[in-house]
Structure formats: structure tokens, C-alpha cells
PDB file of C-alpha atoms in Angstrom:
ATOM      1  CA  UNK A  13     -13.345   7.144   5.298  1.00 25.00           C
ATOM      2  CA  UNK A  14     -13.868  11.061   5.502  1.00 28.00           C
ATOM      3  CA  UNK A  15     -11.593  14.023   6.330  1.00 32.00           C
ATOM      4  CA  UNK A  16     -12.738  17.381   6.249  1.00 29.00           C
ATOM      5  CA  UNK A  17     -11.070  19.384   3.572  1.00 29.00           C
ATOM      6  CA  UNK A  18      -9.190  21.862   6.601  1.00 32.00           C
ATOM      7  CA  UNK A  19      -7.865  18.168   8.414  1.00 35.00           C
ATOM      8  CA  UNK A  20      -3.932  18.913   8.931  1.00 38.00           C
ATOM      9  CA  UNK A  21      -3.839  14.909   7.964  1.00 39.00           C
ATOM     10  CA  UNK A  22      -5.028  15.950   4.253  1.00 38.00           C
ATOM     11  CA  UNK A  23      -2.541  18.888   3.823  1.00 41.00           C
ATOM     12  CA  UNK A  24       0.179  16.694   5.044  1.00 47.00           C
ATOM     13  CA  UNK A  25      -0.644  13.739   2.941  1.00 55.00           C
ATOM     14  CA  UNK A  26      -0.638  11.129   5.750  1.00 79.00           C
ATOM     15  CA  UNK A  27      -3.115   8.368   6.298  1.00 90.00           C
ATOM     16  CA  UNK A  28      -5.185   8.409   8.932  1.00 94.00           C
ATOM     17  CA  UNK A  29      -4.126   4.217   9.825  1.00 95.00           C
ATOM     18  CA  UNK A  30      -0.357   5.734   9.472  1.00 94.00           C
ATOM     19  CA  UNK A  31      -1.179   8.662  12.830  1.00 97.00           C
ATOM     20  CA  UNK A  32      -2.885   5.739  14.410  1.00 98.00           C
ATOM     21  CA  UNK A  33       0.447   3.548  14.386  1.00 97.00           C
ATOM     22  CA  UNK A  34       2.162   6.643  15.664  1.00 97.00           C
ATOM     23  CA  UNK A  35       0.066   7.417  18.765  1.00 98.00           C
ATOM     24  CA  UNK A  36      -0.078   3.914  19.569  1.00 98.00           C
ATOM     25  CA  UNK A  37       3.756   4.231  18.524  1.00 97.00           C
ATOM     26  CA  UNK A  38       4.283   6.592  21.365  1.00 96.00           C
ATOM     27  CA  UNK A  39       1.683   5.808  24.231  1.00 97.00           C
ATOM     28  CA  UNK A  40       0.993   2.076  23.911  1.00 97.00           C
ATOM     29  CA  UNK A  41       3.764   0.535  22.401  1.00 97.00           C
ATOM     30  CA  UNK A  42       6.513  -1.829  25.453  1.00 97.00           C
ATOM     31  CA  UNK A  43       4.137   0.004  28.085  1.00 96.00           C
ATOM     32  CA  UNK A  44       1.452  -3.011  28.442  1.00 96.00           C
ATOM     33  CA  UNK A  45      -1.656  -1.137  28.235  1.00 97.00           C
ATOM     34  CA  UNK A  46      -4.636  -0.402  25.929  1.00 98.00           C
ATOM     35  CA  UNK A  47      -6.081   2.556  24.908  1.00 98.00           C
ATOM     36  CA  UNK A  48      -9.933   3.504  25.061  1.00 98.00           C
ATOM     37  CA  UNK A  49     -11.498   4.780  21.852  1.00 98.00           C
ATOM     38  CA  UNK A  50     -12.885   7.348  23.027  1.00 98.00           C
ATOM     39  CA  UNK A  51      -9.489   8.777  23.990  1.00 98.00           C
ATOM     40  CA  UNK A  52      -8.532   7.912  20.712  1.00 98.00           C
ATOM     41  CA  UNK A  53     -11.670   9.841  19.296  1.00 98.00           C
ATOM     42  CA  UNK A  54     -10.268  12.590  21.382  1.00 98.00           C
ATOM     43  CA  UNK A  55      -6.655  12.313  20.194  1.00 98.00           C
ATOM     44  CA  UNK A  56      -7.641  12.457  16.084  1.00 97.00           C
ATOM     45  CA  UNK A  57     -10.085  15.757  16.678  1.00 97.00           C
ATOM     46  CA  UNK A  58      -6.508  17.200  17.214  1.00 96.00           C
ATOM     47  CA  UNK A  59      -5.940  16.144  13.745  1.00 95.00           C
ATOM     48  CA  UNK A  60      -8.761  17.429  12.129  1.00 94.00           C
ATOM     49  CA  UNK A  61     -10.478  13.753  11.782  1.00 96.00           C
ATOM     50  CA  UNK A  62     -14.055  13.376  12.336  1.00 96.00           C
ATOM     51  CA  UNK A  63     -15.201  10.445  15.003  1.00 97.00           C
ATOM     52  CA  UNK A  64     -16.980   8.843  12.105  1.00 97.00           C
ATOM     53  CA  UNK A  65     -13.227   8.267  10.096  1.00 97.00           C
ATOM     54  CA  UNK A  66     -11.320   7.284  13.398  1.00 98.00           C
ATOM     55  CA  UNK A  67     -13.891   4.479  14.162  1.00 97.00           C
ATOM     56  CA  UNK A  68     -13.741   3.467  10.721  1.00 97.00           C
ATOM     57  CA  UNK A  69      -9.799   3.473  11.072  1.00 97.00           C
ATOM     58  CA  UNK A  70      -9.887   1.400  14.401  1.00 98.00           C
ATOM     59  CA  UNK A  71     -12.134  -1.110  13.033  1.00 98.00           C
ATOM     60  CA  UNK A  72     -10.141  -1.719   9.832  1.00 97.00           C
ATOM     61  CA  UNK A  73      -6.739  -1.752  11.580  1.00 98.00           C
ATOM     62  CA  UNK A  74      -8.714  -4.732  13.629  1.00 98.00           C
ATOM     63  CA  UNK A  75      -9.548  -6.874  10.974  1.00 97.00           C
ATOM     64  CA  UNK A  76      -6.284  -6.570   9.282  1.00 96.00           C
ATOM     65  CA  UNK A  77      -4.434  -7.627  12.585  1.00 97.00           C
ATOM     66  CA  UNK A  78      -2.791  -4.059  13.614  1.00 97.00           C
ATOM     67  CA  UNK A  79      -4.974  -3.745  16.373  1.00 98.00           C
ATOM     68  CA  UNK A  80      -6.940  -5.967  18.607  1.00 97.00           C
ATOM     69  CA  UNK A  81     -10.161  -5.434  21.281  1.00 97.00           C
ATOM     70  CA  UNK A  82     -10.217  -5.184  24.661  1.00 96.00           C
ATOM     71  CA  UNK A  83     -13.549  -4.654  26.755  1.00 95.00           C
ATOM     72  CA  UNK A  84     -13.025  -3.134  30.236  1.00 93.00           C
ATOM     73  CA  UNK A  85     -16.813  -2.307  32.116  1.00 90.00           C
ATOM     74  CA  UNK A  86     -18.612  -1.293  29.062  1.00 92.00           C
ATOM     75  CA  UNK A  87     -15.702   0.782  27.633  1.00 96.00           C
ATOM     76  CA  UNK A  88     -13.938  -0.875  24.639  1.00 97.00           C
ATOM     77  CA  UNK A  89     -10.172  -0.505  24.253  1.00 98.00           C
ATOM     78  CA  UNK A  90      -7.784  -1.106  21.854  1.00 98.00           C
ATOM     79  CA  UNK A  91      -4.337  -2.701  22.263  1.00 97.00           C
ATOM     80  CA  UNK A  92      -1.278  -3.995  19.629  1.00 98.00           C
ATOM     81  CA  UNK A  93      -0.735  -7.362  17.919  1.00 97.00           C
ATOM     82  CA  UNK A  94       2.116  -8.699  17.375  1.00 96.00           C
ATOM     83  CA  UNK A  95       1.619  -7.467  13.778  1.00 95.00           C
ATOM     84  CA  UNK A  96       1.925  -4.157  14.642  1.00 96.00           C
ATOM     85  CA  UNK A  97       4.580  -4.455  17.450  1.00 96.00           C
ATOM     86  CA  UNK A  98       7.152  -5.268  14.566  1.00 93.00           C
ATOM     87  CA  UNK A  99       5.886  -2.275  12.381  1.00 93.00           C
ATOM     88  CA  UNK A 100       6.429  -0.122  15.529  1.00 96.00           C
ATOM     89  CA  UNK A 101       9.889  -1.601  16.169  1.00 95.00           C
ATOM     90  CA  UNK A 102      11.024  -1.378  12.430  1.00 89.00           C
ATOM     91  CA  UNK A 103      10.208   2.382  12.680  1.00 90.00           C
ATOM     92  CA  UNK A 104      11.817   3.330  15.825  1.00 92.00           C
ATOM     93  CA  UNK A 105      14.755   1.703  14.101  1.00 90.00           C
ATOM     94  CA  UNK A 106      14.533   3.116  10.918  1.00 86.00           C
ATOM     95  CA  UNK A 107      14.193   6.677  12.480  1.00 90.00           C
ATOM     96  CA  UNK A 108      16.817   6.378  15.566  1.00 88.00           C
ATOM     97  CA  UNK A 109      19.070   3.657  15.033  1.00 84.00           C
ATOM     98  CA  UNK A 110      19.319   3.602  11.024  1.00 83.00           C
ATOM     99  CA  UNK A 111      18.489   7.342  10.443  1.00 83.00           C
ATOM    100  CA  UNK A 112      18.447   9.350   6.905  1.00 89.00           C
ATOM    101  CA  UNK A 113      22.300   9.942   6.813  1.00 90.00           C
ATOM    102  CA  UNK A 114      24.899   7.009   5.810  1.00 90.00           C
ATOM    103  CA  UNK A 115      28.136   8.768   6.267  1.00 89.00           C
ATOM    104  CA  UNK A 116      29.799   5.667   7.733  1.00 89.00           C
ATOM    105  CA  UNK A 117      29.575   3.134   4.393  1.00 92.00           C
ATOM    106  CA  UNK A 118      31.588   0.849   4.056  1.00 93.00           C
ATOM    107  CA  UNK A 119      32.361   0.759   0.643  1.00 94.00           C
ATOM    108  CA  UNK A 120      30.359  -2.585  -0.067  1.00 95.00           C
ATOM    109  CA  UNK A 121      27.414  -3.604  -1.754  1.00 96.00           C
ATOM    110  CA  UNK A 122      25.386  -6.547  -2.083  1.00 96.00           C
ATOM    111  CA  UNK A 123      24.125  -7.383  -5.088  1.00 96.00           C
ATOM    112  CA  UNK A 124      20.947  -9.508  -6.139  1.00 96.00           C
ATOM    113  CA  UNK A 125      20.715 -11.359  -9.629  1.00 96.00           C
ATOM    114  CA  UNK A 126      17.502 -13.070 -10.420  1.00 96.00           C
ATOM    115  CA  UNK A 127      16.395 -14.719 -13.970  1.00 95.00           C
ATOM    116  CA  UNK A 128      12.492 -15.692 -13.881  1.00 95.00           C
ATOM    117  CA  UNK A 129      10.264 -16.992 -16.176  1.00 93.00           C
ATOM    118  CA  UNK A 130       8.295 -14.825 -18.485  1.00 91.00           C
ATOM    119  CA  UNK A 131       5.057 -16.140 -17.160  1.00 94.00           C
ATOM    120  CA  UNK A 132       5.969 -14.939 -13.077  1.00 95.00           C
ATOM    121  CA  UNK A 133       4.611 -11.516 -13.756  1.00 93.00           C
ATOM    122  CA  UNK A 134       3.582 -11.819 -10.435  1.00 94.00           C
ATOM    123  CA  UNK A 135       6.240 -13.403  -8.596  1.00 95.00           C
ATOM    124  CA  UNK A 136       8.715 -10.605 -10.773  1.00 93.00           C
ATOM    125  CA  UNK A 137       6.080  -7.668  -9.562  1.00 93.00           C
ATOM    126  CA  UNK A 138       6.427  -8.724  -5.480  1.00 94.00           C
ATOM    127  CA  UNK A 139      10.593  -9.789  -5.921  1.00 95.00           C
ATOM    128  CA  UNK A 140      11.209  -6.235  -7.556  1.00 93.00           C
ATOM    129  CA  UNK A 141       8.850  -4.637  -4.932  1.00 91.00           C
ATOM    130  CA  UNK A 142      10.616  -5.655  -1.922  1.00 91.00           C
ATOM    131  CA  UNK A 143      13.651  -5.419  -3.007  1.00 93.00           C
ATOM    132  CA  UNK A 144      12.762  -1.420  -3.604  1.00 90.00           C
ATOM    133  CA  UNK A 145      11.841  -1.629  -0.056  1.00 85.00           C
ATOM    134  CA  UNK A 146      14.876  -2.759   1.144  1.00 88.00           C
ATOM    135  CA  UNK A 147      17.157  -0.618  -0.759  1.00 91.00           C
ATOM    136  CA  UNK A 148      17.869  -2.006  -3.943  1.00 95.00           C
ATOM    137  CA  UNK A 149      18.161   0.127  -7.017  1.00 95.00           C
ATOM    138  CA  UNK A 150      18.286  -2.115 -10.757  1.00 96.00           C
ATOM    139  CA  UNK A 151      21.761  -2.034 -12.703  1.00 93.00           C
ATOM    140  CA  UNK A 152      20.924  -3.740 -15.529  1.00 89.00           C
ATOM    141  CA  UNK A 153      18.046  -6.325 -16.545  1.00 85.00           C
ATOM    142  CA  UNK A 154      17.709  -9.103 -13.495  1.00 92.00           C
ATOM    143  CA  UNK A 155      20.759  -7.035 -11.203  1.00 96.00           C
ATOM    144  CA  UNK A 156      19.798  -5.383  -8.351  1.00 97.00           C
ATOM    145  CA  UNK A 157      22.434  -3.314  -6.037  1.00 96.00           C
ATOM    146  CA  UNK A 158      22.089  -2.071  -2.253  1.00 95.00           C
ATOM    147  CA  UNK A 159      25.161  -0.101  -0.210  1.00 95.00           C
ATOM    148  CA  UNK A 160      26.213  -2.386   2.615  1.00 93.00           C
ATOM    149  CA  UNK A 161      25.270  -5.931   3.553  1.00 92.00           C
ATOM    150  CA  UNK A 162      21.314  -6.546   2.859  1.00 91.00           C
ATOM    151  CA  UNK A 163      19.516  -9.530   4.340  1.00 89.00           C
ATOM    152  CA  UNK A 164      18.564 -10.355   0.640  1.00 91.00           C
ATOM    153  CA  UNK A 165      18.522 -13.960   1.114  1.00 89.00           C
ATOM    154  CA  UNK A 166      15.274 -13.118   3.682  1.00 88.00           C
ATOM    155  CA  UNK A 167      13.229 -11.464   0.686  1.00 91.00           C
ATOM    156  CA  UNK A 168      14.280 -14.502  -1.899  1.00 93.00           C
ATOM    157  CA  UNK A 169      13.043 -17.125   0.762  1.00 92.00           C
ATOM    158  CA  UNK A 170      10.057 -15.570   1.286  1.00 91.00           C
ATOM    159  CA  UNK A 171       9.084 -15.440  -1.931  1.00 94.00           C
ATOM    160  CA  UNK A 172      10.136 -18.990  -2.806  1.00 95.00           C
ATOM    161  CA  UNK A 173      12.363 -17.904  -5.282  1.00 95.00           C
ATOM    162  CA  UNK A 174      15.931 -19.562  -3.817  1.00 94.00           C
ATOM    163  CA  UNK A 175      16.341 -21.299  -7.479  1.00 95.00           C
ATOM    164  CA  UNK A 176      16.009 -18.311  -8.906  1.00 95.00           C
ATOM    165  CA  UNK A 177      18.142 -15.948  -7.907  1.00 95.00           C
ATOM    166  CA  UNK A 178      21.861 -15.251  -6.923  1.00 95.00           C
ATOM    167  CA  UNK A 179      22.813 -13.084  -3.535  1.00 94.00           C
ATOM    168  CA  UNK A 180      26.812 -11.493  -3.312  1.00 94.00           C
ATOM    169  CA  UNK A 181      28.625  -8.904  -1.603  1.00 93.00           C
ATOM    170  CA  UNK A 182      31.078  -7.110  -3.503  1.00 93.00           C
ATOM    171  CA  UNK A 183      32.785  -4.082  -4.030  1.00 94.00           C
ATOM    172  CA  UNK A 184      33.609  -1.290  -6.912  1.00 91.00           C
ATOM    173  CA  UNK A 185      36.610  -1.354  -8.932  1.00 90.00           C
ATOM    174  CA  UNK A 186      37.993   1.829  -9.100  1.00 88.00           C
ATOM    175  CA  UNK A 187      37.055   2.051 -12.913  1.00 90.00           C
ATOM    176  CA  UNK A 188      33.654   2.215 -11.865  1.00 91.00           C
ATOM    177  CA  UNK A 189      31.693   5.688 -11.749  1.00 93.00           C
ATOM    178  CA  UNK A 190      29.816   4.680  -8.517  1.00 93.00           C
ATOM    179  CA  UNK A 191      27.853   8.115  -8.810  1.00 92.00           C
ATOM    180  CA  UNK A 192      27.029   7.579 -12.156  1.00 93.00           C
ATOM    181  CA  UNK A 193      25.565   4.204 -11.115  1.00 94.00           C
ATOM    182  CA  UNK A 194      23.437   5.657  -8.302  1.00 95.00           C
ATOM    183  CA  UNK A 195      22.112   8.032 -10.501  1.00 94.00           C
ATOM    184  CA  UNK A 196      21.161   5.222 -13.261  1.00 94.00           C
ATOM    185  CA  UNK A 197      19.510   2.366 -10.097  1.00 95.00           C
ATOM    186  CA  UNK A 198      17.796   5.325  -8.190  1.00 95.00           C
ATOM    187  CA  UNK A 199      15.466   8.247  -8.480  1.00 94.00           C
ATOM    188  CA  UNK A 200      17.534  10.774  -6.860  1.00 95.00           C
ATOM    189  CA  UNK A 201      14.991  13.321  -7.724  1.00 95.00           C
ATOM    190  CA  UNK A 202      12.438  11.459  -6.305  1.00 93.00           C
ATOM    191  CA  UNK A 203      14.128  10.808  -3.064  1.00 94.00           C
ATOM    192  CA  UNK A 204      15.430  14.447  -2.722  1.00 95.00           C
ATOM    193  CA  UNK A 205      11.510  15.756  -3.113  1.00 95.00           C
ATOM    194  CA  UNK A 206      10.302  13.951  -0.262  1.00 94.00           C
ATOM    195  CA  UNK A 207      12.777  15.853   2.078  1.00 96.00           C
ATOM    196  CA  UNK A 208      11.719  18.832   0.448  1.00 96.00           C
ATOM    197  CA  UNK A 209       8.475  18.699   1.098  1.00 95.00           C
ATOM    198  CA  UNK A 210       9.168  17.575   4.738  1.00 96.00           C
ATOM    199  CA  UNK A 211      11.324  20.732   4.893  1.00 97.00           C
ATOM    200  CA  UNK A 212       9.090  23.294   2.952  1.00 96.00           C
ATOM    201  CA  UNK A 213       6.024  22.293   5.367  1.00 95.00           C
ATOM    202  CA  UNK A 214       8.156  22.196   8.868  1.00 97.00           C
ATOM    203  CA  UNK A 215      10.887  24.553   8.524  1.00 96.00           C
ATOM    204  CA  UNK A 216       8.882  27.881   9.717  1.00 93.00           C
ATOM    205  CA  UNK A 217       6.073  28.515  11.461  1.00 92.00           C
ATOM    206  CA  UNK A 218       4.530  25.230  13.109  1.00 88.00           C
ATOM    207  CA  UNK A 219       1.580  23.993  10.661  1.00 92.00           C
ATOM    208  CA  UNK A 220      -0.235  22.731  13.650  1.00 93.00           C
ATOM    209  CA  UNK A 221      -0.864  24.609  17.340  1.00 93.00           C
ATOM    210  CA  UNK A 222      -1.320  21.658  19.278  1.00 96.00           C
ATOM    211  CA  UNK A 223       1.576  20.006  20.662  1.00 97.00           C
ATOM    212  CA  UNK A 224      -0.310  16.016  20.247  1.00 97.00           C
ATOM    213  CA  UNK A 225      -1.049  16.367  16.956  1.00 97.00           C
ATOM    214  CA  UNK A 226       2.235  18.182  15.510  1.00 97.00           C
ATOM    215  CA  UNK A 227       4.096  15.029  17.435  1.00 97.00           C
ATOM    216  CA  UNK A 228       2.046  12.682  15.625  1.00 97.00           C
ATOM    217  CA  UNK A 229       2.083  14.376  12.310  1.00 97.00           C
ATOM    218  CA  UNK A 230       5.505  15.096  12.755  1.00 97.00           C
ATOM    219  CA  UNK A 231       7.048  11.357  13.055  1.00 96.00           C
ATOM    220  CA  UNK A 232       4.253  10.278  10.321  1.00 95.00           C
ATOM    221  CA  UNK A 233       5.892  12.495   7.913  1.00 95.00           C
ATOM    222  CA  UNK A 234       9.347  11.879   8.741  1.00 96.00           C
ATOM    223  CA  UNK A 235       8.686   7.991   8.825  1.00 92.00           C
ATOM    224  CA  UNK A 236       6.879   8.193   5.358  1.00 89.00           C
ATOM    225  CA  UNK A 237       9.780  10.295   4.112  1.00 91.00           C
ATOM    226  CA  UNK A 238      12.790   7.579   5.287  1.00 91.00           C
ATOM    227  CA  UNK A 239      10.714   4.221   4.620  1.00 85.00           C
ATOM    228  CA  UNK A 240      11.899   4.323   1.058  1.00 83.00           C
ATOM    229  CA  UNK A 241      15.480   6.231   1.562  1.00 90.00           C
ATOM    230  CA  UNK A 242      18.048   3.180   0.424  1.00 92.00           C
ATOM    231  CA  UNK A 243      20.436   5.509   2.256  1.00 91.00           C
ATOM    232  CA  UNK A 244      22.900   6.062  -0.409  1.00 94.00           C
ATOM    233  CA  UNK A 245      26.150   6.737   0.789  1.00 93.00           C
ATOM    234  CA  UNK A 246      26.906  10.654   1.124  1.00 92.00           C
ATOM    235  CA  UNK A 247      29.718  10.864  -1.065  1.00 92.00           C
ATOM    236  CA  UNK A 248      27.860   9.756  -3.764  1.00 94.00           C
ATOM    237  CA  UNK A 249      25.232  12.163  -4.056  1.00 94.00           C
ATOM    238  CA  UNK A 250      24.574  15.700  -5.644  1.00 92.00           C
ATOM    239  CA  UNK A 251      25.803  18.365  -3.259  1.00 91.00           C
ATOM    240  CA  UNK A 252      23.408  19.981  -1.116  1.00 91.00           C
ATOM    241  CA  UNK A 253      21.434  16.616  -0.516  1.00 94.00           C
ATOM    242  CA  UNK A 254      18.560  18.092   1.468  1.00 96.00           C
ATOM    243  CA  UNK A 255      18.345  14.431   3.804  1.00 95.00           C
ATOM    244  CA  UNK A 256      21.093  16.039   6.025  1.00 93.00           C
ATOM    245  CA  UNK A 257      18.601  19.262   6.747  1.00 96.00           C
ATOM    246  CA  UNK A 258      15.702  17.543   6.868  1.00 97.00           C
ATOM    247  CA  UNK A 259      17.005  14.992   9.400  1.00 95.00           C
ATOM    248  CA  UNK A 260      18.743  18.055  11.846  1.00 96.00           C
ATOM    249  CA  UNK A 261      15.220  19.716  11.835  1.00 97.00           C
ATOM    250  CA  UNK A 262      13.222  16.272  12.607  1.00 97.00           C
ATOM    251  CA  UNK A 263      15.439  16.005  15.281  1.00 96.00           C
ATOM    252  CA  UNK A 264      15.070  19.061  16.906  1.00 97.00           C
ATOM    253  CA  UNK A 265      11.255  19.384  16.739  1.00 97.00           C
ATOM    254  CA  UNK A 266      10.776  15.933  17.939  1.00 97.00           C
ATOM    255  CA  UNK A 267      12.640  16.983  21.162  1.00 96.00           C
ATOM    256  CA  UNK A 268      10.866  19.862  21.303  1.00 97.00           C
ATOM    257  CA  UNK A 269       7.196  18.784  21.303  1.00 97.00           C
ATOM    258  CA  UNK A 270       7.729  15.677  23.230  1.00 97.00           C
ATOM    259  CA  UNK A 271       7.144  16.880  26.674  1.00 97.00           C
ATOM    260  CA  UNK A 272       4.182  19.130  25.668  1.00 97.00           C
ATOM    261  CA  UNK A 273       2.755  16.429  23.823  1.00 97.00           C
ATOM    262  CA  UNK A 274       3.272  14.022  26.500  1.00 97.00           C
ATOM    263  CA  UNK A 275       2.183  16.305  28.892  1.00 97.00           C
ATOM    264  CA  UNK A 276      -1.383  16.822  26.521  1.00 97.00           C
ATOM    265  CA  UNK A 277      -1.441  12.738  26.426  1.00 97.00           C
ATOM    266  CA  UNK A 278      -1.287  12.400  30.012  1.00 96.00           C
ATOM    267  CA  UNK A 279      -5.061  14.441  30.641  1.00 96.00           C
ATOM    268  CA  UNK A 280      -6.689  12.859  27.582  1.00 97.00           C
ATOM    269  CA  UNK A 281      -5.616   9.167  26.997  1.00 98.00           C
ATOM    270  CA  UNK A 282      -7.582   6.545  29.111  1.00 98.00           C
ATOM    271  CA  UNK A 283      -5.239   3.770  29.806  1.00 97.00           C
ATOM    272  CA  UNK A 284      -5.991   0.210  30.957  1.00 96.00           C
ATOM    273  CA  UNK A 285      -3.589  -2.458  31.464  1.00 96.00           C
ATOM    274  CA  UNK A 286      -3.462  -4.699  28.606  1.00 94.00           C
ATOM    275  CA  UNK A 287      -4.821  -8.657  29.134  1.00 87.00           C
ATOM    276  CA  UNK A 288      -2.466 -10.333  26.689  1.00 82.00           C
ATOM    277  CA  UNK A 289       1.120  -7.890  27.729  1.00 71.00           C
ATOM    278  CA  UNK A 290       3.980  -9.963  26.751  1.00 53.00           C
ATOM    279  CA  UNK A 291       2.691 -11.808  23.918  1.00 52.00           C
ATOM    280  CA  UNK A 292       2.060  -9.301  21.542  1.00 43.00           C
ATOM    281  CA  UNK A 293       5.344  -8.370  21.613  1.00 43.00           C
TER     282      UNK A 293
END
């Protein structure tokens, strides 16, 4: 797959499957309908992305189950699995419901301990993996921490590793430097860079003119910015935390381009009601 060197999608380091999931994200998903690809062409010019990648992008989204085909007349359209349903729910959670802030914690933790055998490189590789994903930071050897109450038992039984591994929910003593220990399980550094860069490239003037695509770049970023945020509690990071910022600024450029983009959407997406509504999602 191809971008040209000027494509807003290179400069802003997001995938081109990633914008797909957002304008599907915001124009197909809960409204049971399909989109044509030609629209879709249409939609990822905006971006800078030739027809040749966005075909490429649609076909390999279908054969890894984030999108399926729906022929209407001799157009072809393209509609959500269920696959990609939960993606697109997980999201709108993780950016509206969840957000980039935890100023209510609770004071817990849950904490993961897990002894494997040497041989499981694999099985170690995918347990330490998702437990990154889901907000775990390592203490020590096989202990893993996360603020608040983590569905850790969900990741363990997945993997088939219930004999394995221990799951409890505990809190600090007061002996305990808590910010010391975030500092040692996480890279702070590395979380407070990705808010950086989503601040350094949308706090000024707009890097793109058209309303669609600075929507869709927009959420891409933001998304790809919280996906990995184990949204440590506030008053145990360094002061100025940019997530605070970067979150106010989303906010208020997300409202902004919504009805322009919407309003952009509306005269170029071809929309046909989709076949299978109701069992995708």
C-alpha cells in the first residue's frame, strides 16, 4: 500500500485501516447501512490517499473480518462485522466514557502474579502483551499492577493460563511511594510524548482544510494516543501532565468539525441499507 509523500495520513503517522475504522466509526457504525467504495474512494482523496491504497485497504480489512461486501445493482458496498462493531464500541468508550483523565481513583489496584515455564516464550510474550494493553505496568519479576479493578481474570482465561497465574485487588500501605512505583511499572516519558505530539500538531493552525478529513484524522490520533494510556491516577504523576491539555483540545475540535464534517459526509457518502443490520452488531 502507497501514500504519496504530501498524504496528511503520513505526517500524522496513522494507518490508513485505522481512518477507515473511523469513517465507518462515524457514518456506518448503529445506523444499519453500507457504504459504496466509491464514496469511500472519495472520502480518503481528502486524506491524501491514492484510490489504488484505499482499495487495497478495503480489501484487506475484508479478509481479516473488519469489513464485509455488499453488492447493490452493480455498485459494491461495504458494511461492518461484528469484528469491527466491538473495535468501534471499545473506542467510543475509551474516548467518551473512559477518557484520558482518572481524577476519580479509587485508591485500589489489582494486581496480577503469574510464574510460567521457561519454555512459554510465547505464551509469556502474548500474557505480558495484553496485560500492557489493559493497563498493567510490571513491579517486580512475574507482578503486574493496574489502578482500579481490571477484568484480569478475562486476559488469563483467554490465554489458558488459569493455573498459572494469581488475580487480587489490593491497596497501598501508606509506607509505599506509590509515585515512585508508577515511575518504576510505566514509561511516563513515553506516555507523556504521545500527548505531545497530539498537542504540537493540533494546537495552532488546523493541519488539514477540509472539515472530513481533519474529523477523521483527528479521532485517529486521539484514539492512537489513549489506546495505551493505563490512566494513572492524577495525583501520581509529574506536574504539568500534558493528558489534561491534550484531552480539553480533543474535545473542543471534535465539537467543532463535527457539523462541517457531517455536513461534507452528507453530499459525498452513498448509503445503502445494510442486508445483515442487527447481526453484526
Amino acid at each position: 500500500m502507497t501514500l504519496s509523500a504530501e498524504s496528511p495520513a503520513v505526517e500524522g503517522a496513522v494507518r490508513p485501516q485505522t481512518l477507515m475504522l473511523m469513517l465507518f466509526g462515524d457514518f456506518v457504525l448503529d445506523r444499519g447501512v453500507c457504504v459504496f467504495s466509491g464514496s469511500v474512494i472519495d472520502a480518503f482523496a481528502r486524506l491524501g490517499i491514492s484510490s489504488h491504497a484505499t482499495r487495497s485497504t478495503l480489501a484487506r480489512m475484508v479478509n481479516r473480518g473488519l469489513l464485509r461486501r455488499q453488492r447493490h445493482g452493480r455498485r459494491m458496498y461495504f458494511g461492518l462485522t461484528a469484528r469491527s462493531t466491538a473495535i468501534l464500541h471499545d473506542g467510543r468508550a475509551r474516548i467518551w466514557r473512559t477518557g484520558a483523565v482518572n481524577d476519580r481513583w479509587d485508591g485500589s489496584w489489582t494486581l496480577l502474579c503469574f510464574s510460567l515455564p521457561e519454555s512459554w516464550q510465547r505464551q509469556r510474550h502474548d500474557l505480558r502483551s495484553q496485560l500492557a494493553w489493559a493497563g498493567f505496568g510490571p513491579i517486580q519479576g512475574g507482578l503486574w499492577i493496574a489502578p482500579g479493578s481490571v477484568p484480569a481474570q478475562e486476559i488469563v482465561t483467554g490465554l489458558g493460563l488459569e493455573a498459572h497465574t494469581r488475580v487480587f485487588r489490593a491497596r497501598a500501605d501508606e509506607l509505599t511511594d506509590i509515585g515512585g512505583m508508577v515511575r518504576d511499572a510505566y514509561d511516563l516519558d513515553g506516555l507523556a510524548a504521545r500527548y505531545q505530539e497530539f498537542l504540537n500538531r493540533w494546537d495552532g493552525p488546523a493541519p488539514l482544510a477540509d472539515p472530513l478529513a481533519a474529523r477523521l484524522s483527528l479521532i485517529a490520533e486521539w484514539l492512537g494516543a489513549i489506546r495505551r494510556d493505563p490512566r494513572l491516577p492524577v495525583e501520581h504523576l509529574p506536574p504539568g501532565w500534558p493528558a489534561a491539555r491534550a484531552q480539553r483540545l480533543f474535545r473542543e475540535l471534535e465539537a467543532a468539525y463535527l457539523e462541517p464534517a457531517r455536513a461534507v459526509a452528507a453530499g459525498l457518502l452513498d448509503l445503502q441499507p445494510d442486508e445483515q443490520a442487527g447481526r453484526a452488531g
